[in-house]
XYZ file of C-alpha atoms in Angstrom:
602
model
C -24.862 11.561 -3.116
C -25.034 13.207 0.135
C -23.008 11.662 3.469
C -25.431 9.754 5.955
C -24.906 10.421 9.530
C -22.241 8.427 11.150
C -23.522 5.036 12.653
C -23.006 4.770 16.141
C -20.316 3.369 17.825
C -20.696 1.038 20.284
C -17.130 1.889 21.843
C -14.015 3.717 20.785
C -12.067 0.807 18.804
C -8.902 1.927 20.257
C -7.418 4.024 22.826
C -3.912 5.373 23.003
C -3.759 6.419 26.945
C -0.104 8.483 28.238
C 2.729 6.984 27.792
C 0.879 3.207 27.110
C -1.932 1.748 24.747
C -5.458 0.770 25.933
C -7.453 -1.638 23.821
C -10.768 -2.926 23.708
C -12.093 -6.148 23.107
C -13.376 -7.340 20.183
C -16.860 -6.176 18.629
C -19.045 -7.783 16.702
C -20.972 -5.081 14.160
C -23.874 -5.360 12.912
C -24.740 -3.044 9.636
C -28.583 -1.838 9.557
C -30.541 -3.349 7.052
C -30.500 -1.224 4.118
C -30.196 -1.808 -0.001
C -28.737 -5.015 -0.535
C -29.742 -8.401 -0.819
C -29.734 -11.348 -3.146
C -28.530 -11.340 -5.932
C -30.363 -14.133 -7.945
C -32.655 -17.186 -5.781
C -34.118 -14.506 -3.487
C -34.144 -13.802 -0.201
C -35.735 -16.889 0.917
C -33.577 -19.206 -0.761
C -31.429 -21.475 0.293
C -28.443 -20.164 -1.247
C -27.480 -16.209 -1.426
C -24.876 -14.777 -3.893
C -23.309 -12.265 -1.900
C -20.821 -9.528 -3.345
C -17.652 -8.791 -2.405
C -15.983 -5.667 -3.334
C -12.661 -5.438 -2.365
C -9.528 -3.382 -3.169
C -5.946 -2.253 -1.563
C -3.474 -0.046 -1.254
C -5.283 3.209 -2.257
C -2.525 5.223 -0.432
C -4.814 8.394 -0.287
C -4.893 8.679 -4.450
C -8.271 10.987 -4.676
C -7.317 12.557 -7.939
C -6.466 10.510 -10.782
C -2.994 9.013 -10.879
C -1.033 10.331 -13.200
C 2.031 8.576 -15.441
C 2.859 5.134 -14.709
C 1.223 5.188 -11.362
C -2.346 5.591 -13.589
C -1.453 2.615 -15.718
C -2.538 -0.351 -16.210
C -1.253 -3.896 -18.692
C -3.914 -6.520 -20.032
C -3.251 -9.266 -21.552
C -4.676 -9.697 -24.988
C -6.529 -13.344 -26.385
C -3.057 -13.477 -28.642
C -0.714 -13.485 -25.396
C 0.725 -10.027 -26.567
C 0.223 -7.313 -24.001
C -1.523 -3.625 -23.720
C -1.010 -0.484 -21.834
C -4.154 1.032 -20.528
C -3.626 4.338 -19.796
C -5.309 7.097 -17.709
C -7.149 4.358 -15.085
C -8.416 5.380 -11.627
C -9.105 7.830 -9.514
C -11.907 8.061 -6.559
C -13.933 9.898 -8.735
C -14.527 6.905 -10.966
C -14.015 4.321 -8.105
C -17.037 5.306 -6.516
C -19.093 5.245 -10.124
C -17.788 1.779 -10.559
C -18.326 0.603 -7.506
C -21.891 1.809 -7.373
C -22.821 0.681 -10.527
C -20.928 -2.658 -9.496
C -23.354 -2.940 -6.977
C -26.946 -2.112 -8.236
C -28.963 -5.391 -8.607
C -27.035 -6.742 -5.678
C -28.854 -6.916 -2.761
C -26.489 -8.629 -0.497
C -23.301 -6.950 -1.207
C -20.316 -5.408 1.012
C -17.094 -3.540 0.604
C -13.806 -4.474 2.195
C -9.959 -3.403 2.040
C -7.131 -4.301 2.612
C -5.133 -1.832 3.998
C -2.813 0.843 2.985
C -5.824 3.056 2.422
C -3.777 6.092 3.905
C 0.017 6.942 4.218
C 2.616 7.831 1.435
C -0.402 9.916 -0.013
C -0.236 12.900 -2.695
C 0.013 16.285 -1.031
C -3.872 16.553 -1.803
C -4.370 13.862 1.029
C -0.998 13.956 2.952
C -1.121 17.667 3.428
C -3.779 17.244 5.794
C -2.862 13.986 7.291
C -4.999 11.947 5.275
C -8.328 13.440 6.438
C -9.545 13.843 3.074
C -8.890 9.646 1.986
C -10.972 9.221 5.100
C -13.820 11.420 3.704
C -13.902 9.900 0.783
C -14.402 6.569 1.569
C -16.260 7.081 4.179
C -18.359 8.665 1.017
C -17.697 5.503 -0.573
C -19.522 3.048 2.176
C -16.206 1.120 2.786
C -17.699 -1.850 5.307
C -14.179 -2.802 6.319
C -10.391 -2.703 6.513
C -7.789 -4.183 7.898
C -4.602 -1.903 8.530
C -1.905 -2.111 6.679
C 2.006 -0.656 7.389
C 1.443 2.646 5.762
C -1.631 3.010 8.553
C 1.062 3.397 11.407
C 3.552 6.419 9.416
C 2.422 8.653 11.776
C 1.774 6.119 14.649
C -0.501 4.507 16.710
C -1.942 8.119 18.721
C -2.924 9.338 15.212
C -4.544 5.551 13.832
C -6.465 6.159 16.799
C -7.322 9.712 15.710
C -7.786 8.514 12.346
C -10.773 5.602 13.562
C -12.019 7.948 16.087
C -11.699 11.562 14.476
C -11.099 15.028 16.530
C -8.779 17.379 15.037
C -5.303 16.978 14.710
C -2.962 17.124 17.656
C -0.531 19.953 16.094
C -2.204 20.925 13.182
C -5.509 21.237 14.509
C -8.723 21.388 12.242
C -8.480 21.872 8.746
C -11.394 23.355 7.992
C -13.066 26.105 9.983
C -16.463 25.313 12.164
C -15.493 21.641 11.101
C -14.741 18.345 13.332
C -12.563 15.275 11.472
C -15.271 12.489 12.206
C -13.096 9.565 11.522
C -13.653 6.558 9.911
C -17.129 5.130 9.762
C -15.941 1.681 8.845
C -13.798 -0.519 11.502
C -9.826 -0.733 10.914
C -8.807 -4.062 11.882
C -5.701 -5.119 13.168
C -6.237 -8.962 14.514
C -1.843 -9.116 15.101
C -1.575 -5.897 16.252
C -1.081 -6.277 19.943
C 0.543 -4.920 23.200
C 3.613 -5.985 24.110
C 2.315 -6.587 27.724
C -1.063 -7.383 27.590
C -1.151 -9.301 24.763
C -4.654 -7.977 24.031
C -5.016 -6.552 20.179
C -4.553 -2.769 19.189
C -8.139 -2.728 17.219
C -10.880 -4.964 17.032
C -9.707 -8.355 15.276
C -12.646 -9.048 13.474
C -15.838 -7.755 12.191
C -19.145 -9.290 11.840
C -20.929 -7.725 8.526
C -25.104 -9.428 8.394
C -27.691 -8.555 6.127
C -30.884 -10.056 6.326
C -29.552 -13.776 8.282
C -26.602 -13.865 6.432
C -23.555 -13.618 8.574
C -19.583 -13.014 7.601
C -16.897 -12.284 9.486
C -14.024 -10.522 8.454
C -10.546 -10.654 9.977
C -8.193 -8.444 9.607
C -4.332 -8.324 9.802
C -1.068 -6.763 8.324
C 1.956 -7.858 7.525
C 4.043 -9.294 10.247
C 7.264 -7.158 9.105
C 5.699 -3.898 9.349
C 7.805 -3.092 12.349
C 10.897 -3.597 9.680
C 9.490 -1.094 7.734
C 7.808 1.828 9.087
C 9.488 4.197 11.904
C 9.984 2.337 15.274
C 9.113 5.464 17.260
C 5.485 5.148 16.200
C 5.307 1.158 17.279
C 6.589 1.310 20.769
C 4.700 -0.849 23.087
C 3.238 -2.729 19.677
C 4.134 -6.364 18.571
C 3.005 -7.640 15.259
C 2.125 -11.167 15.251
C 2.466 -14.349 12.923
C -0.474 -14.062 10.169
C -1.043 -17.308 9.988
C -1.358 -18.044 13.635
C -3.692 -15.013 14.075
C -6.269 -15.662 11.286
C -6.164 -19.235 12.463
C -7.182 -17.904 16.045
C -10.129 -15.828 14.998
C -11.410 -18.283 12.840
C -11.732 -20.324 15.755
C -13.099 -17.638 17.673
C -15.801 -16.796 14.781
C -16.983 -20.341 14.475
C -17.472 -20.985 18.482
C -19.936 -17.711 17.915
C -21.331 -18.977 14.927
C -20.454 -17.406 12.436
C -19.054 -19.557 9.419
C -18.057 -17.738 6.708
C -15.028 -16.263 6.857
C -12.884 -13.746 4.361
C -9.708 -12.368 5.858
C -8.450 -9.032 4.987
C -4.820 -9.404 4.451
C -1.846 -7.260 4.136
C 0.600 -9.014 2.355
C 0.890 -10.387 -0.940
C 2.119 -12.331 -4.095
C 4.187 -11.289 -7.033
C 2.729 -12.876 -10.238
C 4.656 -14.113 -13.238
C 2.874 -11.743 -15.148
C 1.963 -7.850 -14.442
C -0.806 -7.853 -16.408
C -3.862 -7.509 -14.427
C -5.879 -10.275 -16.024
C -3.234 -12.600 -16.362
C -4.063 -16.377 -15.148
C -2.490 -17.255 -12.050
C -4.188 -20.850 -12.123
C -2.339 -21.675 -15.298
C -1.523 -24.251 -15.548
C -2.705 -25.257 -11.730
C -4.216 -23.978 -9.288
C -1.592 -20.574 -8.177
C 1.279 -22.061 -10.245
C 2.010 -18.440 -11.668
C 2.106 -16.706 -8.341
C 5.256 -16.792 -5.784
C 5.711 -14.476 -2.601
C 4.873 -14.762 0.711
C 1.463 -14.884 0.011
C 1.435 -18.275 -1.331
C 2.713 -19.820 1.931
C 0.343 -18.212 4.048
C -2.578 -19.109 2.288
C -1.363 -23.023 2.004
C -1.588 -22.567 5.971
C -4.854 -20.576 6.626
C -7.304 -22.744 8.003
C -9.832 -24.439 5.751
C -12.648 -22.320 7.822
C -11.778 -19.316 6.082
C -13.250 -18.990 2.595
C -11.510 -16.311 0.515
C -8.124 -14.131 1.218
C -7.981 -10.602 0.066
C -4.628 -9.239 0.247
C -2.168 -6.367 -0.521
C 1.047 -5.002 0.107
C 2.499 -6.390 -3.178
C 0.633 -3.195 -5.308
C -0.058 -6.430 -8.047
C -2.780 -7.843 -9.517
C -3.865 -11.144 -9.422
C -7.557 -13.220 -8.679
C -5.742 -16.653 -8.095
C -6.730 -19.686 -6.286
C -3.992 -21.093 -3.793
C -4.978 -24.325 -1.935
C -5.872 -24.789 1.862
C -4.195 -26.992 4.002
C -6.737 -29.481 2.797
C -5.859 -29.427 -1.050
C -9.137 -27.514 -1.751
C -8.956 -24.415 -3.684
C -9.485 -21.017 -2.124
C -9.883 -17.669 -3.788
C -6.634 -15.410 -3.159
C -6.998 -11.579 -4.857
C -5.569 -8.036 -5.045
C -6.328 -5.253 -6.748
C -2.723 -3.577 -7.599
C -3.109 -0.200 -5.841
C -3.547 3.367 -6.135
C -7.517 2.672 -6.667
C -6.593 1.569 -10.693
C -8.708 -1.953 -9.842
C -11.408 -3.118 -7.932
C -12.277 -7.087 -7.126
C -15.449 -8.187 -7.841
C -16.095 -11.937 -5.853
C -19.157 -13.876 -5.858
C -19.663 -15.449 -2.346
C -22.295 -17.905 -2.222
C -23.905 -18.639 0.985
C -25.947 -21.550 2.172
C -28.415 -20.776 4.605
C -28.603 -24.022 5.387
C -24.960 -24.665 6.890
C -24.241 -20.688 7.333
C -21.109 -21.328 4.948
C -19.245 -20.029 1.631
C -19.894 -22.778 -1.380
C -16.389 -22.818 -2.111
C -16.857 -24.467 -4.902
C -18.917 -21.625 -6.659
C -16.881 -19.017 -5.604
C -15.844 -16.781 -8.082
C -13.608 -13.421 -8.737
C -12.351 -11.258 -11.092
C -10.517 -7.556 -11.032
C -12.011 -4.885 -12.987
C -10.662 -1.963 -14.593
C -11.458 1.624 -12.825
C -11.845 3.078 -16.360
C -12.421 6.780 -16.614
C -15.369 6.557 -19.511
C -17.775 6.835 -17.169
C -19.214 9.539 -15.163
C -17.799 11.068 -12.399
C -19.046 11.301 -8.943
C -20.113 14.437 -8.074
C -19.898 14.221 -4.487
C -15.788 12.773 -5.045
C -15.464 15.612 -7.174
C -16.911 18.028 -4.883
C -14.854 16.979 -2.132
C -11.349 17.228 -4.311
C -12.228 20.415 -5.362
C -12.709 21.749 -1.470
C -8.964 20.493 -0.308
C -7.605 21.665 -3.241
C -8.514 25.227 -3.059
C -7.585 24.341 0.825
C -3.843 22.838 -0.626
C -3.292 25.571 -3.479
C -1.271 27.759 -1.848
C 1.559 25.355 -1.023
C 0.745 22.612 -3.697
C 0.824 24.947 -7.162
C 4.184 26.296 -6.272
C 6.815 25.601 -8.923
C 10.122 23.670 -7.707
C 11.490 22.469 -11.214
C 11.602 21.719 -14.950
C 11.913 18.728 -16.701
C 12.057 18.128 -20.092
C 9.880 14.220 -20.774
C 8.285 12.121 -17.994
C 10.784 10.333 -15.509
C 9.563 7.107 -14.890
C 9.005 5.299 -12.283
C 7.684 1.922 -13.325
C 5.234 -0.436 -10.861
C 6.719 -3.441 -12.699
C 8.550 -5.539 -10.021
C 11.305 -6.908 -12.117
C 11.837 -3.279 -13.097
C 14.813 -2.899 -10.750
C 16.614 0.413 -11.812
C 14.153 3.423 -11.997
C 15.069 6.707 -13.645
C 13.637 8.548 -10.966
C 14.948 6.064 -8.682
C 18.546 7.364 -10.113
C 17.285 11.038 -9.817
C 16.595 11.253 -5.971
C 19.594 9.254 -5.193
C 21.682 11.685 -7.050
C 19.880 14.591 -5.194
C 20.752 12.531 -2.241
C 24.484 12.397 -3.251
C 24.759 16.058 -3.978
C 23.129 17.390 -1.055
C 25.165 15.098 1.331
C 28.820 14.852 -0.620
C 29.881 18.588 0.852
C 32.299 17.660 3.776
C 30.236 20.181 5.960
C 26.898 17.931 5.094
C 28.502 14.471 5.589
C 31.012 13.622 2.707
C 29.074 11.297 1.215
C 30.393 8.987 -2.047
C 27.794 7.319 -2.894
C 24.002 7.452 -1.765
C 20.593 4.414 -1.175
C 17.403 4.692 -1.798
C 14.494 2.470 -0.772
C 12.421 1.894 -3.586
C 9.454 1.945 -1.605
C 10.032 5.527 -1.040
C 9.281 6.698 -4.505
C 5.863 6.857 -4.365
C 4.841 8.448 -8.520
C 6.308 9.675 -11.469
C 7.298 13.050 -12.432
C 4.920 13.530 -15.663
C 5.727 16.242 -18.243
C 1.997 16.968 -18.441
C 0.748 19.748 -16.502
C -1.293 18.700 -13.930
C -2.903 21.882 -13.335
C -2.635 25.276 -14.903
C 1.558 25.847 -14.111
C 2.428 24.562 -17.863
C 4.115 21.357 -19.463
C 7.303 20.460 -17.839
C 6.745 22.170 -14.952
C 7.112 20.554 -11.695
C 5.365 21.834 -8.740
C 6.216 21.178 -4.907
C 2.577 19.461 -4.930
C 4.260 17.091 -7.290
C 7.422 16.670 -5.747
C 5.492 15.923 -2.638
C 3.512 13.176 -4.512
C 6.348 11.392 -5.480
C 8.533 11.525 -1.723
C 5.537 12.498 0.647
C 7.348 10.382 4.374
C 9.756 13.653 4.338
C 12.187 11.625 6.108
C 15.569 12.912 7.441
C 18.985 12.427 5.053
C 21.938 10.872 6.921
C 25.654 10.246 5.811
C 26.747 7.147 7.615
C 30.390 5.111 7.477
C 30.146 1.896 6.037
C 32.776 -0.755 5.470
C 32.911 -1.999 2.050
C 31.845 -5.681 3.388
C 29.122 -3.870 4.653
C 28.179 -1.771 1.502
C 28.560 -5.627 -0.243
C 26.337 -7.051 2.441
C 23.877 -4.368 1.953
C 23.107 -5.145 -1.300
C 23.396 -8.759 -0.859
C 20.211 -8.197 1.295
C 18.715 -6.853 -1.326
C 17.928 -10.473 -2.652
C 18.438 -12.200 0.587
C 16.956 -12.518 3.573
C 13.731 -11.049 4.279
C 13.553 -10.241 1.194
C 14.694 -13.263 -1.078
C 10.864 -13.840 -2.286
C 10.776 -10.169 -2.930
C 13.414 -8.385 -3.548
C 13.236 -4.789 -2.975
C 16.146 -3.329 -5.080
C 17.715 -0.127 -3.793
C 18.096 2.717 -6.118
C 21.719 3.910 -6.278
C 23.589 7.221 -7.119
C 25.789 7.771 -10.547
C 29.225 6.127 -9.822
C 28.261 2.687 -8.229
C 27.562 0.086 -10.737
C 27.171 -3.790 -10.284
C 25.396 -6.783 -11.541
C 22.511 -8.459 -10.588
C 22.615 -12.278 -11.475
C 18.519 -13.170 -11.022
C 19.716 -16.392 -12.556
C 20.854 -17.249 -9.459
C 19.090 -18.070 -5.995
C 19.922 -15.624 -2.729
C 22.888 -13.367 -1.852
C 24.684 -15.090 -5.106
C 22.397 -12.966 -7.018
C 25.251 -10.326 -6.149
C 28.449 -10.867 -8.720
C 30.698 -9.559 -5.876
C 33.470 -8.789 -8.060
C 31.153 -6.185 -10.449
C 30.527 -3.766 -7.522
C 32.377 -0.743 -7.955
C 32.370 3.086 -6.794
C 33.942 5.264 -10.087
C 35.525 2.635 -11.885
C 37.434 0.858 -8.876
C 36.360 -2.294 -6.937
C 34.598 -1.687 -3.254
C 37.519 -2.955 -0.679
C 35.732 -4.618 1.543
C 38.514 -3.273 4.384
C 37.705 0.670 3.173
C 35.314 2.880 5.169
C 33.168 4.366 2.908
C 30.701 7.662 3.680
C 27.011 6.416 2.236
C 24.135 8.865 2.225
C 20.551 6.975 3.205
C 17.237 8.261 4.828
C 16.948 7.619 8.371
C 14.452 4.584 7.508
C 17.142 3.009 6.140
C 19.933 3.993 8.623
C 17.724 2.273 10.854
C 17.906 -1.537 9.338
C 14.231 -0.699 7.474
C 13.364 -2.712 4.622
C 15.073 -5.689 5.879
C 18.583 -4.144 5.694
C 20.025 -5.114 8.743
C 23.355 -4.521 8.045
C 22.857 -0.803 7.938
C 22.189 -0.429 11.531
C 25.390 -1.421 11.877
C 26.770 1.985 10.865
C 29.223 4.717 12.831
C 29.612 8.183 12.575
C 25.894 8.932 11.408
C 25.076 12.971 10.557
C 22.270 14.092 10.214
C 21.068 16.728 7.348
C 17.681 18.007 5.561
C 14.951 15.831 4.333
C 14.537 14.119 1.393
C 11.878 16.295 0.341
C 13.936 19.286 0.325
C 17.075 17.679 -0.858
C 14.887 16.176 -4.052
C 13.494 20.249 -4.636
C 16.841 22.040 -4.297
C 18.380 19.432 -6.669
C 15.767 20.394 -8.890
C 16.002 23.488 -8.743
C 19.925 23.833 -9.338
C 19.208 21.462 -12.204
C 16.726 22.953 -14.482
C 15.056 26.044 -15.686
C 12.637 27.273 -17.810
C 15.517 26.883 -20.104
C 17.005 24.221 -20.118
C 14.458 21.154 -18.282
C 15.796 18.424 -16.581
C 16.161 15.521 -18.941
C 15.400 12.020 -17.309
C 18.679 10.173 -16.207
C 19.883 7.013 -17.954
C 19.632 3.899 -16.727
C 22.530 1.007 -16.596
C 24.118 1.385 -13.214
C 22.548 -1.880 -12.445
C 23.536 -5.036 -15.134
C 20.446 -6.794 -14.781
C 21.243 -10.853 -16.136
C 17.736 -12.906 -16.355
C-alpha cells in the first residue's frame, strides 16, 4: 500500500524555542472523509457502531519480537494455560489491523503511548524514525505520549511530531527529509512550569460523517521519576485524573460528547493471560494498580479508557464515579495485541451507549500475510543498520530469559547484566564496586539462541545486545550505607511503587527474601539480606554499582540520590558486550545464570 501525502497541518503542535518551550493551544482535527463508516444500521441511523482500534507500548518493535518478548499466554475453557509463541510484529499488525477494519465504515486507530523509545537497534539506531514511518504507514489517528516519548527529550518529541532531520545525526537517508508524525501526540498534563499552558495539543477531535469523538491524551504523572531529568526541564507532569477531568469539560462546552482518553498508565491483572476475565467475579475485581483508582475517578463524561504503561493485557470494566461500568483496556506491548472496541454512538444525544460497549484483545498472529509495504520498509533500514547491527559481541549456549510476567521478580538476564555491571565496576581504578542494581525496566528482550539473521545459533550480535539495553546509560559506583542499601530495596515494594513493585535485579553475592505475603516495606525480611554470606551492617559503607538513572532516585528509589562519592565509568551497553565477550566463545557459549538470589515467599 503506498504512503498518502501528509495531511496538512494547521500549526506546528509544539515548539521547543532556546533555552524555553513554546506551546500552542489546543486543536481540534478534523480527518477528511474517506473509507469508513457504519458498521451495521447505516449511515442514517440513529445509532453508529464505531471501531476502535487501539494498542500500546510498541516501543519501536518493527521486526518480529523474538523469545519471550514475542510471546503470548491464553487461557484455555479448562482454566489451564497456553504459550503462544512467535506473535507480532508490524508486518502482521498492519494485516490485522486492516483486515480488522474492512466492513467498518466508521472506524479509527488510537495509542497509547510508548510507541517509540527503548527500541531495537533497527528503530533506535536511527532515533526512532523508522517506528514513525511505519505507523504513519499504518494510519495511526492518535496517541497520547507516553514516558519512553521524552528519552531523548522534549527538542527531539518536537522533531519527532514535526520531522526535519536530526540535530547531530542529520538525515538518514540521502535526498530524504524525516516528515514526522502524521497523527497528533497528545500530552493533555504535559505542561510548562511557568505558563501553565500544555506541551502538545490536549485533545483531538476525530469526525466522520457527523459523528464526533474526542480523544484526550495523557501520561503517567511519574514520568519525571523515571526518565532523565535533563530532557524535562521547564516540564511539569500533572495529576491524570484532574487533567482528563478538565478536558472533558472542555470537550463537552464545544460539543463534543463522546469521549475515550488515551492513557499512560495501567493495571496489573491477577492473571497474565491475555484473555483472562478481569470482571470475574465483578466488575474489575481481578485487576489492581494504579489504574483502577484513576478510572473510579474519571468523570462519567468519558466513555472508555485505553491505557498502558503496565505492558499487560486486560479488556476490563472498572466503574465511574457513578457506579456505572466503563470499558478499561491494554494491549500488553511490543505490538503482540491489538484492542478491538465497539463504540456505539447515538446521533441523537452525540454520546457512547455505554451500555453496548464492547471490547476484546486480539492476537497479532503471524498466519497471515505480511504487509508488503512493512516489509519493504524493514528491509531498507536494515541494509541501512547492517553494518553495525550484524556484528558479533558473544556466545551463548540456550536462550536467557527475560520473562514479561510481573510476579517474575528475578530474571536470568536480569542476573547477567548486573554481573557485567559488577565486573566492569569492582576494579578499584573503575569504582570498587561489591555489589551492583539494575532497574528492571532497563532490560528491554531476551537473548535468544536462535539466529536472528545469518551469524549462526548462539551467536549474539551487538544488534542484539542493543535490543535488549538500547538507553546506553552511563555506569556509576556510588557509597551507600547499609541502611541505605536496606532502604533501597525496601522501596522496591514501598512507596511509589507498593501497587507495583518494580524489583531490582541484583549481582551474584547479595541474596535476600522477599515476603509478598506481607503488605509494604515488610515485604523485606531485613535480617535475610546479605553480601557473600554476611549480614548488610546497616553502619558499613558499601561501594554499589547502578546506571546513572538510578543514581539519580529513578524508578521511585529515592534513597539512592542520597549517595557520596559517585564515579563515573562506561555505559551499560558496553559493559553488557565486554562481559560477553570475556565470557564466551565459539567454544565454550555462555550458559544462562541461575536464579535464587532472591527467596521469593507467596
Amino acid at each position: 500500500m503506498a504512503a498518502t501525502p501528509k495531511k496538512k497541518r494547521t500549526a506546528a503542535r509544539i515548539l521547543a524555542v532556546g533555552a524555553g518551550l513554546a506551546t500552542v493551544g489546543a486543536l481540534v482535527a478534523a480527518l477528511p472523509a474517506g473509507a469508513s463508516g457504519t458498521k451495521g444500521g447505516g449511515n442514517h441511523g440513529r445509532y453508529v457502531d464505531v471501531q476502535l482500534l487501539s494498542f500500546n507500548d510498541l516501543h519501536g518493535n518493527l521486526e518480529p519480537p523474538t523469545g519471550s518478548a514475542g510471546r503470548l499466554t491464553r487461557l484455555k475453557e479448562d482454566g489451564t494455560t497456553e504459550t503462544l509463541n512467535d506473535v507480532g510484529g508490524v508486518e502482521y499488525l498492519a494485516t490485522h489491523l486492516r483486515q480488522a477494519r474492512e466492513g467498518n465504515r466508521h472506524s479509527v486507530t488510537a495509542a497509547a503511548g510508548d510507541m517509540i523509545g527503548a527500541s531495537p537497534l533497527l528503530s533506535g539506531l536511527f532515533h526512532d524514525e523508522p517506528t514513525i514511518e511505519a505507523l504513519n504507514k499504518l494510519k495511526l489517528d492518535v496517541t497520547s505520549v507516553g514516558n519512553h516519548e521524552f528519552d531523548e527529550g522534549a527538542r527531539e518529541l518536537a522533531r519527532i511530531q514535526n520531522g526535519g532531520c536530526h540535530p547531530t545525526a542529520g538525515c538518514f537517508e540521502k535526498g530524504k527529509r524525516f516528515r514526522g508524525a502524521d497523527f497528533p501526540y497528545l500530552a493533555a498534563n504535559v505542561t510548562n512550569e511557568k505558563s501553565g499552558k500544555p506541551l502538545l495539543d490536549p485533545y483531538f477531535v476525530w469526525e466522520r460523517n457527523g459523528v464526533k469523538i474526542g480523544f484526550i491524551g495523557v501520561t503517567l504523572e511519574g514520568t519525571a521519576n523515571i526518565v532523565s531529568a535533563e530532557g524535562i526541564k521547564g516540564l511539569k507532569f500533572g495529576d491524570e485524573v484532574e487533567t482528563i477531568n478538565k478536558y472533558a469539560k472542555v470537550l463537552e462546552r464545544k460539543g463534543v460528547k463522546s469521549i475515550v482518553a488515551l492513557l499512560h498508565e495501567g493495571g496489573l491483572p491477577a492473571s497474565g493471560a491475555y484473555n483472562y476475565d478481569c470482571d470475574s467475579p465483578g466488575p474489575g475485581n481481578g485487576i489492581s494498580g494504579p489504574i483502577v483508582d484513576i478510572a473510579k475517578n474519571v468523570s462519567p463524561q468519558v466513555d472508555a479508557l485505553v491505557t498502558g504503561h503496565t505492558h499487560q493485557a486486560y479488556a476490563c470494566t472498572i466503574p465511574d464515579p457513578s457506579g456505572k461500568p466503563r470499558t478499561v483496556t491494554s494491549a500488553a506491548s511490543f505490538g503482540r495485541l491489538y484492542t478491538d472496541t465497539t463504540l456505539t454512538y447515538d446521533r441523537r444525544t452525540k454520546d457512547i451507549v455505554r451500555t453496548a460497549v464492547a471490547s476484546a484483545n486480539h492476537v497479532v498472529s503471524r498466519d497471515v500475510p505480511k504487509a508488503e509495504d512493512m516489509s519493504r520498509l524493514i528491509t531498507r533500514w536494515n541494509a541501512l543498520a547492517a553494518p553495525i547491527a550484524s556484528r558479533p559481541v558473544g556466545y551463548i549456549s540456550a536462550d536467557i530469559d527475560n520473562p514479561l510476567d510481573a510476579t517474575a521478580y528475578e530474571k536470568p538476564l536480569g542476573n547477567l547484566i548486573a554481573d557485567a555491571q559488577l565486573e566492569g565496576m569492582a576494579p578499584a581504578d573503575k569504582g570498587g564496586a561489591q555489589l551492583a542494581l539494575m532497574n528492571p525496566g532497563g532490560v528491554r528482550a531476551p537473548l535468544v539462541h536462535k539466529a536472528s539473521g545469518a551469524e549462526g545459533d548462539g551467536v549474539v550480535t551487538y544488534g542484539e545486545a542493543y535490543t535488549v539495553q538500547p538507553f546506553t546509560n552511563m555506569m556509576t559506583a556510588v557509597d551507600l550505607t547499609g541502611a541505605q542499601l536496606i532502604t533501597t530495596l525496601q522501596q522496591q515494594v514501598s512507596g511509589a511503587n507498593q501497587a507495583a513493585p518494580k524489583i531490582l535485579q541484583i549481582s551474584k553475592g547479595l541474596t535476600y527474601t522477599l515476603d509478598m505475603t506481607k503488605a509494604g516495606a515488610d515485604r523485606i525480611v531485613v535480617s535475610s539480606v546479605k553480601l557473600n554470606g554476611e549480614a548488610i551492617d546497616p553502619t558499613k559503607t558499601y561501594r554499589v554499582a547502578m546506571n546513572e538513572f538510578l543514581a539519580g532516585g529513578g524508578d521511585g528509589f529515592a534513597v539512592l540520590k542520597e549517595h557520596k562519592n559517585k564515579l563515573v565509568g562506561a555505559s551499560d551497553l558496553d559493559m553488557f558486550t565486554a562481559y560477553l565477550a570475556a565470557h564466551s566463545t565459539p567454544a565454550a557459549p555462555l550458559a544462562p545464570p541461575a536464579t535464587g538470589r532472591i527467596t521469593v515467599v507467596k
